[in-house]
């Protein structure tokens, strides 16, 4: 009796009981897990979809692009934005997921998608007439709960209906920014609830009259920048040649924003024409950087074995030797676990995005 009176007199116990009762009511009204403690293990586990790039998966800190979140991928023209999202779609399909591609640019290449491993017979594609229609289609597909990944290509092509119906030269200040802001307010909750990964591809523009800092900015206003859990800056930094023929691009990706792991990590990989991201080349480069594979002059060696002479020759050898490729991949992952700063870039991001609409 005395113990019960002591418990009743303790205000902390009363608060905990009241909190537990409230949590049970919320779970009953809105579903289990509506409000959770941050210490719960399942809160910290972020389900992901692989990007198709080992280095980028590691740089993102969780193994890929997070499900239930908004992701923005931006960069200059022909930098590999659509290629990267196609790899994400292919990886989602490999794990049994369904994908949707909202092709606002009306430039989807079926043949290229199939070369990157996408099963086009299972891919949902829409080519909307205007921005409102595109975002409405995306919302309804995501709301169904059946879509694992939805790609919108691109924000710059989401033209508001009012702009399409107006005359050429009419000033429509901020229309696209308002459209994106309204759409993301509606989409974010649905995306999180269904566990769909929604990727927006964006383009770059130059701001006029910028004296200090980068003049580059992304289109579509400020909203996407704030709502995105992950923002990736992708750039072409060089060409890959076979004699005089250009056969691919060297690409650099910087994680400019990351809400699920530490940001500002940078990775580089090869994007080969007609093939996509070169896994063998990326694994070799990471292994050399982390001193798993030793490089002496033009010779590469792993443990006591010589792999070959010249990067291209070793890359071709790794393409055929899947067993060795998996061993090197495992060593790289172990090294990253032991040294979280292995992919860290100390420079500031080179995009100063104030969200200014075009």
Short mmCIF file of C-alpha atoms in Angstrom, two decimals:
data_model
loop_
_atom_site.label_atom_id
_atom_site.label_comp_id
_atom_site.label_asym_id
_atom_site.label_seq_id
_atom_site.Cartn_x
_atom_site.Cartn_y
_atom_site.Cartn_z
CA UNK A 1 0.00 0.00 0.00
CA UNK A 2 2.80 2.37 0.98
CA UNK A 3 4.65 1.49 -2.25
CA UNK A 4 1.58 2.33 -4.37
CA UNK A 5 1.15 5.65 -2.55
CA UNK A 6 4.84 6.47 -3.15
CA UNK A 7 4.48 5.72 -6.87
CA UNK A 8 1.33 7.83 -7.07
CA UNK A 9 3.12 10.69 -5.33
CA UNK A 10 6.04 10.56 -7.80
CA UNK A 11 5.27 13.06 -10.60
CA UNK A 12 7.80 11.40 -12.97
CA UNK A 13 5.85 8.12 -12.90
CA UNK A 14 2.61 9.97 -13.56
CA UNK A 15 4.18 11.68 -16.60
CA UNK A 16 5.44 8.38 -18.00
CA UNK A 17 2.02 6.76 -17.57
CA UNK A 18 0.31 9.70 -19.27
CA UNK A 19 2.84 9.57 -22.12
CA UNK A 20 2.37 5.82 -22.59
CA UNK A 21 -1.42 6.24 -22.69
CA UNK A 22 -1.09 9.02 -25.28
CA UNK A 23 1.29 6.94 -27.43
CA UNK A 24 -1.14 4.01 -27.38
CA UNK A 25 -3.98 6.32 -28.46
CA UNK A 26 -1.89 7.75 -31.31
CA UNK A 27 -0.90 4.24 -32.48
CA UNK A 28 -4.54 3.20 -32.44
CA UNK A 29 -5.68 6.30 -34.35
CA UNK A 30 -2.89 6.67 -36.92
CA UNK A 31 -1.12 3.30 -37.00
CA UNK A 32 1.74 1.69 -35.12
CA UNK A 33 4.96 3.70 -35.05
CA UNK A 34 3.31 7.12 -35.48
CA UNK A 35 5.50 8.42 -32.63
CA UNK A 36 8.65 6.51 -31.66
CA UNK A 37 11.64 7.03 -29.40
CA UNK A 38 14.83 7.87 -31.26
CA UNK A 39 16.64 5.14 -29.32
CA UNK A 40 14.51 2.48 -31.05
CA UNK A 41 16.85 0.50 -33.31
CA UNK A 42 14.43 0.41 -36.23
CA UNK A 43 14.34 4.22 -36.41
CA UNK A 44 18.06 4.29 -37.25
CA UNK A 45 17.92 1.55 -39.90
CA UNK A 46 17.48 3.31 -43.25
CA UNK A 47 16.29 1.00 -46.05
CA UNK A 48 18.11 1.86 -49.28
CA UNK A 49 18.35 1.21 -53.01
CA UNK A 50 21.86 0.77 -54.43
CA UNK A 51 23.06 3.38 -56.92
CA UNK A 52 24.95 0.80 -58.99
CA UNK A 53 28.22 2.45 -57.93
CA UNK A 54 30.15 0.85 -55.05
CA UNK A 55 31.98 4.07 -54.23
CA UNK A 56 28.81 6.18 -54.21
CA UNK A 57 26.97 3.63 -52.05
CA UNK A 58 29.82 3.86 -49.54
CA UNK A 59 29.98 7.67 -49.78
CA UNK A 60 26.27 7.92 -48.98
CA UNK A 61 27.02 6.16 -45.68
CA UNK A 62 23.98 3.86 -45.69
CA UNK A 63 24.65 1.77 -48.79
CA UNK A 64 22.59 3.63 -51.38
CA UNK A 65 19.84 6.22 -51.84
CA UNK A 66 17.39 6.11 -48.90
CA UNK A 67 13.84 4.85 -49.31
CA UNK A 68 11.00 7.06 -48.10
CA UNK A 69 13.02 10.20 -48.87
CA UNK A 70 13.39 12.84 -51.59
CA UNK A 71 16.70 12.77 -53.49
CA UNK A 72 17.99 15.44 -55.89
CA UNK A 73 20.64 14.72 -58.53
CA UNK A 74 21.92 17.76 -60.41
CA UNK A 75 24.76 18.75 -62.70
CA UNK A 76 25.67 20.23 -66.11
CA UNK A 77 24.44 18.75 -69.37
CA UNK A 78 25.75 15.28 -70.31
CA UNK A 79 27.24 14.72 -66.86
CA UNK A 80 25.54 11.36 -66.22
CA UNK A 81 22.44 12.37 -64.23
CA UNK A 82 19.97 10.16 -66.11
CA UNK A 83 22.51 7.31 -66.34
CA UNK A 84 22.90 7.31 -62.55
CA UNK A 85 19.13 7.22 -61.99
CA UNK A 86 18.77 4.40 -64.53
CA UNK A 87 21.30 2.37 -62.53
CA UNK A 88 19.18 3.01 -59.41
CA UNK A 89 16.10 1.73 -61.27
CA UNK A 90 17.99 -1.38 -62.46
CA UNK A 91 19.16 -2.13 -58.89
CA UNK A 92 15.60 -1.68 -57.55
CA UNK A 93 14.29 -4.11 -60.18
CA UNK A 94 17.00 -6.66 -59.33
CA UNK A 95 15.67 -6.79 -55.77
CA UNK A 96 12.11 -7.32 -57.04
CA UNK A 97 10.93 -3.70 -56.86
CA UNK A 98 8.71 -1.70 -59.21
CA UNK A 99 9.94 1.53 -60.80
CA UNK A 100 8.27 4.54 -62.42
CA UNK A 101 9.93 7.08 -64.74
CA UNK A 102 8.20 10.45 -65.25
CA UNK A 103 9.78 11.63 -68.50
CA UNK A 104 8.97 15.36 -68.53
CA UNK A 105 11.81 15.96 -71.02
CA UNK A 106 10.31 13.40 -73.47
CA UNK A 107 13.79 12.01 -74.10
CA UNK A 108 13.70 8.47 -72.64
CA UNK A 109 15.98 6.07 -74.55
CA UNK A 110 14.61 2.52 -74.29
CA UNK A 111 17.66 0.89 -75.92
CA UNK A 112 20.10 2.60 -73.55
CA UNK A 113 17.95 1.71 -70.54
CA UNK A 114 18.03 -1.98 -71.52
CA UNK A 115 21.84 -1.85 -71.89
CA UNK A 116 22.08 -0.60 -68.30
CA UNK A 117 20.09 -3.60 -67.06
CA UNK A 118 16.57 -2.16 -66.84
CA UNK A 119 13.69 -4.53 -67.59
CA UNK A 120 11.67 -2.09 -69.72
CA UNK A 121 8.69 -4.48 -69.82
CA UNK A 122 8.27 -3.90 -66.06
CA UNK A 123 9.09 -0.17 -66.09
CA UNK A 124 6.21 2.30 -65.76
CA UNK A 125 6.77 5.40 -67.90
CA UNK A 126 4.74 8.60 -68.25
CA UNK A 127 5.33 11.53 -70.62
CA UNK A 128 3.11 14.28 -69.17
CA UNK A 129 2.01 17.46 -70.97
CA UNK A 130 2.76 19.89 -68.13
CA UNK A 131 4.30 20.16 -64.67
CA UNK A 132 1.05 19.82 -62.72
CA UNK A 133 0.16 16.62 -64.59
CA UNK A 134 3.65 15.17 -64.01
CA UNK A 135 3.56 15.76 -60.26
CA UNK A 136 -0.05 14.53 -59.98
CA UNK A 137 0.92 11.28 -61.75
CA UNK A 138 3.90 10.90 -59.42
CA UNK A 139 1.75 11.47 -56.33
CA UNK A 140 -0.89 8.92 -57.34
CA UNK A 141 1.69 6.26 -58.28
CA UNK A 142 3.57 6.74 -55.00
CA UNK A 143 0.32 6.80 -52.98
CA UNK A 144 -0.54 3.33 -54.31
CA UNK A 145 2.29 1.93 -52.18
CA UNK A 146 3.38 -0.36 -55.02
CA UNK A 147 6.24 1.78 -56.37
CA UNK A 148 9.73 1.36 -54.90
CA UNK A 149 11.46 4.11 -56.88
CA UNK A 150 10.06 7.06 -58.84
CA UNK A 151 12.33 9.20 -61.03
CA UNK A 152 11.25 12.63 -62.31
CA UNK A 153 13.36 13.80 -65.29
CA UNK A 154 13.67 16.73 -64.91
CA UNK A 155 12.62 19.64 -62.67
CA UNK A 156 13.52 22.17 -65.40
CA UNK A 157 11.05 20.47 -67.78
CA UNK A 158 8.13 20.69 -65.30
CA UNK A 159 6.50 23.61 -67.12
CA UNK A 160 3.45 25.06 -65.30
CA UNK A 161 0.18 24.90 -67.24
CA UNK A 162 -0.27 28.68 -67.10
CA UNK A 163 3.08 29.16 -68.85
CA UNK A 164 2.18 26.72 -71.61
CA UNK A 165 -1.15 28.44 -72.22
CA UNK A 166 0.41 31.92 -72.30
CA UNK A 167 2.16 33.60 -75.21
CA UNK A 168 5.87 33.41 -75.95
CA UNK A 169 7.68 36.16 -74.05
CA UNK A 170 5.10 36.46 -71.26
CA UNK A 171 6.71 36.96 -67.85
CA UNK A 172 5.71 34.21 -65.42
CA UNK A 173 7.92 34.93 -62.41
CA UNK A 174 8.12 32.23 -59.75
CA UNK A 175 5.42 29.95 -61.23
CA UNK A 176 7.63 26.87 -61.28
CA UNK A 177 8.97 27.59 -57.78
CA UNK A 178 5.41 27.80 -56.40
CA UNK A 179 4.45 24.59 -58.22
CA UNK A 180 7.41 22.70 -56.73
CA UNK A 181 6.78 24.10 -53.25
CA UNK A 182 3.12 23.04 -53.28
CA UNK A 183 3.87 19.61 -54.78
CA UNK A 184 6.62 18.77 -52.28
CA UNK A 185 4.39 19.69 -49.33
CA UNK A 186 1.96 17.03 -50.57
CA UNK A 187 4.52 14.47 -51.73
CA UNK A 188 6.89 14.32 -48.75
CA UNK A 189 4.47 12.66 -46.32
CA UNK A 190 3.26 10.15 -48.92
CA UNK A 191 6.84 9.27 -49.92
CA UNK A 192 7.81 8.65 -46.30
CA UNK A 193 4.73 6.58 -45.51
CA UNK A 194 5.03 4.30 -48.56
CA UNK A 195 8.84 3.92 -48.41
CA UNK A 196 9.27 5.00 -52.03
CA UNK A 197 12.53 6.66 -53.09
CA UNK A 198 11.64 9.74 -55.16
CA UNK A 199 14.53 11.07 -57.28
CA UNK A 200 14.34 14.49 -58.93
CA UNK A 201 16.85 15.18 -61.71
CA UNK A 202 17.73 18.88 -61.93
CA UNK A 203 19.71 21.14 -64.23
CA UNK A 204 22.06 24.04 -63.54
CA UNK A 205 21.66 27.70 -64.49
CA UNK A 206 23.93 30.73 -64.06
CA UNK A 207 22.82 33.63 -61.89
CA UNK A 208 23.39 37.09 -63.36
CA UNK A 209 25.64 39.64 -61.65
CA UNK A 210 27.30 37.34 -59.10
CA UNK A 211 30.59 38.90 -57.96
CA UNK A 212 31.62 36.41 -55.26
CA UNK A 213 31.09 32.67 -55.00
CA UNK A 214 29.71 30.34 -57.62
CA UNK A 215 27.13 31.77 -60.07
CA UNK A 216 25.58 28.32 -60.53
CA UNK A 217 22.12 27.55 -59.19
CA UNK A 218 19.54 24.79 -59.63
CA UNK A 219 16.11 25.39 -61.19
CA UNK A 220 12.69 25.16 -59.56
CA UNK A 221 13.09 27.38 -56.51
CA UNK A 222 14.15 26.70 -52.95
CA UNK A 223 11.68 23.99 -51.92
CA UNK A 224 13.46 20.96 -53.40
CA UNK A 225 16.73 21.96 -51.76
CA UNK A 226 15.07 21.92 -48.33
CA UNK A 227 12.90 18.82 -48.78
CA UNK A 228 15.72 16.66 -50.18
CA UNK A 229 17.37 14.27 -47.73
CA UNK A 230 20.21 13.69 -50.20
CA UNK A 231 21.60 16.02 -52.88
CA UNK A 232 24.21 14.76 -55.36
CA UNK A 233 26.34 17.02 -57.55
CA UNK A 234 27.51 15.02 -60.59
CA UNK A 235 30.12 16.34 -63.04
CA UNK A 236 32.07 15.09 -66.05
CA UNK A 237 35.76 15.74 -65.35
CA UNK A 238 37.40 14.09 -68.36
CA UNK A 239 37.09 11.86 -71.40
CA UNK A 240 38.08 8.21 -71.72
CA UNK A 241 39.66 7.46 -75.08
CA UNK A 242 40.63 4.40 -77.07
CA UNK A 243 43.19 5.83 -79.49
CA UNK A 244 41.30 8.84 -80.96
CA UNK A 245 37.81 7.54 -80.15
CA UNK A 246 36.00 8.79 -77.04
CA UNK A 247 34.47 5.71 -75.38
CA UNK A 248 33.33 7.17 -72.06
CA UNK A 249 33.56 9.90 -69.44
CA UNK A 250 35.36 10.19 -66.12
CA UNK A 251 32.74 11.36 -63.63
CA UNK A 252 32.91 12.88 -60.15
CA UNK A 253 29.99 12.84 -57.68
CA UNK A 254 29.90 14.89 -54.51
CA UNK A 255 27.36 14.28 -51.73
CA UNK A 256 26.47 17.95 -51.16
CA UNK A 257 23.70 17.25 -48.63
CA UNK A 258 23.00 14.13 -46.59
CA UNK A 259 20.47 13.83 -43.77
CA UNK A 260 21.12 10.12 -43.17
CA UNK A 261 24.95 10.17 -42.86
CA UNK A 262 27.86 12.66 -42.90
CA UNK A 263 27.94 14.68 -46.18
CA UNK A 264 30.69 16.12 -48.42
CA UNK A 265 32.17 12.79 -49.52
CA UNK A 266 33.42 12.55 -53.10
CA UNK A 267 33.76 9.61 -55.48
CA UNK A 268 34.96 9.21 -59.06
CA UNK A 269 34.09 6.51 -61.58
CA UNK A 270 33.99 5.78 -65.32
CA UNK A 271 30.76 5.98 -67.30
CA UNK A 272 31.31 3.99 -70.49
CA UNK A 273 29.14 4.65 -73.55
CA UNK A 274 26.59 1.89 -74.02
CA UNK A 275 27.57 0.25 -70.73
CA UNK A 276 27.04 2.75 -67.91
CA UNK A 277 29.08 2.81 -64.71
CA UNK A 278 32.17 0.60 -64.99
CA UNK A 279 32.16 -1.54 -61.84
CA UNK A 280 35.56 -3.12 -62.55
CA UNK A 281 37.22 0.27 -63.10
CA UNK A 282 35.68 1.72 -59.94
CA UNK A 283 36.70 -1.24 -57.75
CA UNK A 284 40.26 -1.06 -59.14
CA UNK A 285 40.54 2.70 -58.48
CA UNK A 286 39.20 2.39 -54.92
CA UNK A 287 41.50 -0.57 -54.20
CA UNK A 288 44.54 1.41 -55.41
CA UNK A 289 43.54 4.53 -53.41
CA UNK A 290 43.18 2.42 -50.25
CA UNK A 291 46.43 0.56 -50.98
CA UNK A 292 44.66 -2.80 -51.20
CA UNK A 293 46.07 -3.15 -54.72
CA UNK A 294 49.67 -1.97 -55.07
CA UNK A 295 50.72 0.06 -58.09
CA UNK A 296 54.34 0.15 -59.16
CA UNK A 297 54.85 2.13 -62.34
CA UNK A 298 52.23 0.76 -64.70
CA UNK A 299 52.06 -2.66 -62.98
CA UNK A 300 49.24 -3.59 -60.58
CA UNK A 301 49.58 -6.33 -57.96
CA UNK A 302 47.32 -7.81 -55.28
CA UNK A 303 49.03 -9.57 -52.36
CA UNK A 304 51.70 -11.71 -54.09
CA UNK A 305 50.00 -11.86 -57.51
CA UNK A 306 50.60 -9.50 -60.41
CA UNK A 307 47.29 -8.45 -61.97
CA UNK A 308 48.70 -6.93 -65.14
CA UNK A 309 50.23 -3.89 -66.78
CA UNK A 310 48.14 -0.79 -67.47
CA UNK A 311 44.82 0.22 -65.94
CA UNK A 312 42.73 -0.73 -68.99
CA UNK A 313 44.23 -4.24 -69.15
CA UNK A 314 43.63 -4.86 -65.44
CA UNK A 315 40.10 -3.46 -65.72
CA UNK A 316 39.31 -5.89 -68.57
CA UNK A 317 40.79 -8.76 -66.53
CA UNK A 318 38.60 -7.91 -63.51
CA UNK A 319 35.50 -7.84 -65.75
CA UNK A 320 36.08 -11.53 -66.52
CA UNK A 321 37.32 -12.55 -63.04
CA UNK A 322 34.18 -12.11 -60.90
CA UNK A 323 35.68 -13.98 -57.94
CA UNK A 324 38.64 -11.58 -57.61
CA UNK A 325 36.30 -8.60 -58.14
CA UNK A 326 34.15 -9.73 -55.18
CA UNK A 327 37.24 -10.22 -52.97
CA UNK A 328 38.47 -6.68 -53.72
CA UNK A 329 34.96 -5.29 -53.15
CA UNK A 330 34.82 -6.96 -49.72
CA UNK A 331 38.25 -5.57 -48.75
CA UNK A 332 37.16 -2.05 -49.76
CA UNK A 333 33.98 -2.28 -47.64
CA UNK A 334 36.00 -3.49 -44.64
CA UNK A 335 38.45 -0.61 -45.06
CA UNK A 336 35.61 1.95 -45.17
CA UNK A 337 34.11 0.50 -41.96
CA UNK A 338 37.44 0.98 -40.18
CA UNK A 339 38.12 4.43 -41.63
CA UNK A 340 34.98 6.54 -42.13
CA UNK A 341 37.03 9.42 -43.58
CA UNK A 342 38.40 7.35 -46.47
CA UNK A 343 36.11 9.12 -48.97
CA UNK A 344 35.88 12.48 -47.19
CA UNK A 345 36.41 15.68 -49.17
CA UNK A 346 37.45 18.66 -47.07
CA UNK A 347 36.56 21.28 -49.67
CA UNK A 348 33.29 23.16 -49.49
CA UNK A 349 30.54 22.28 -52.01
CA UNK A 350 30.88 24.40 -55.15
CA UNK A 351 27.16 25.02 -55.59
CA UNK A 352 25.66 28.04 -53.90
CA UNK A 353 21.98 27.39 -54.48
CA UNK A 354 19.78 30.23 -53.33
CA UNK A 355 16.82 28.69 -55.15
CA UNK A 356 16.32 31.73 -57.38
CA UNK A 357 13.78 30.78 -60.06
CA UNK A 358 14.68 31.39 -63.66
#
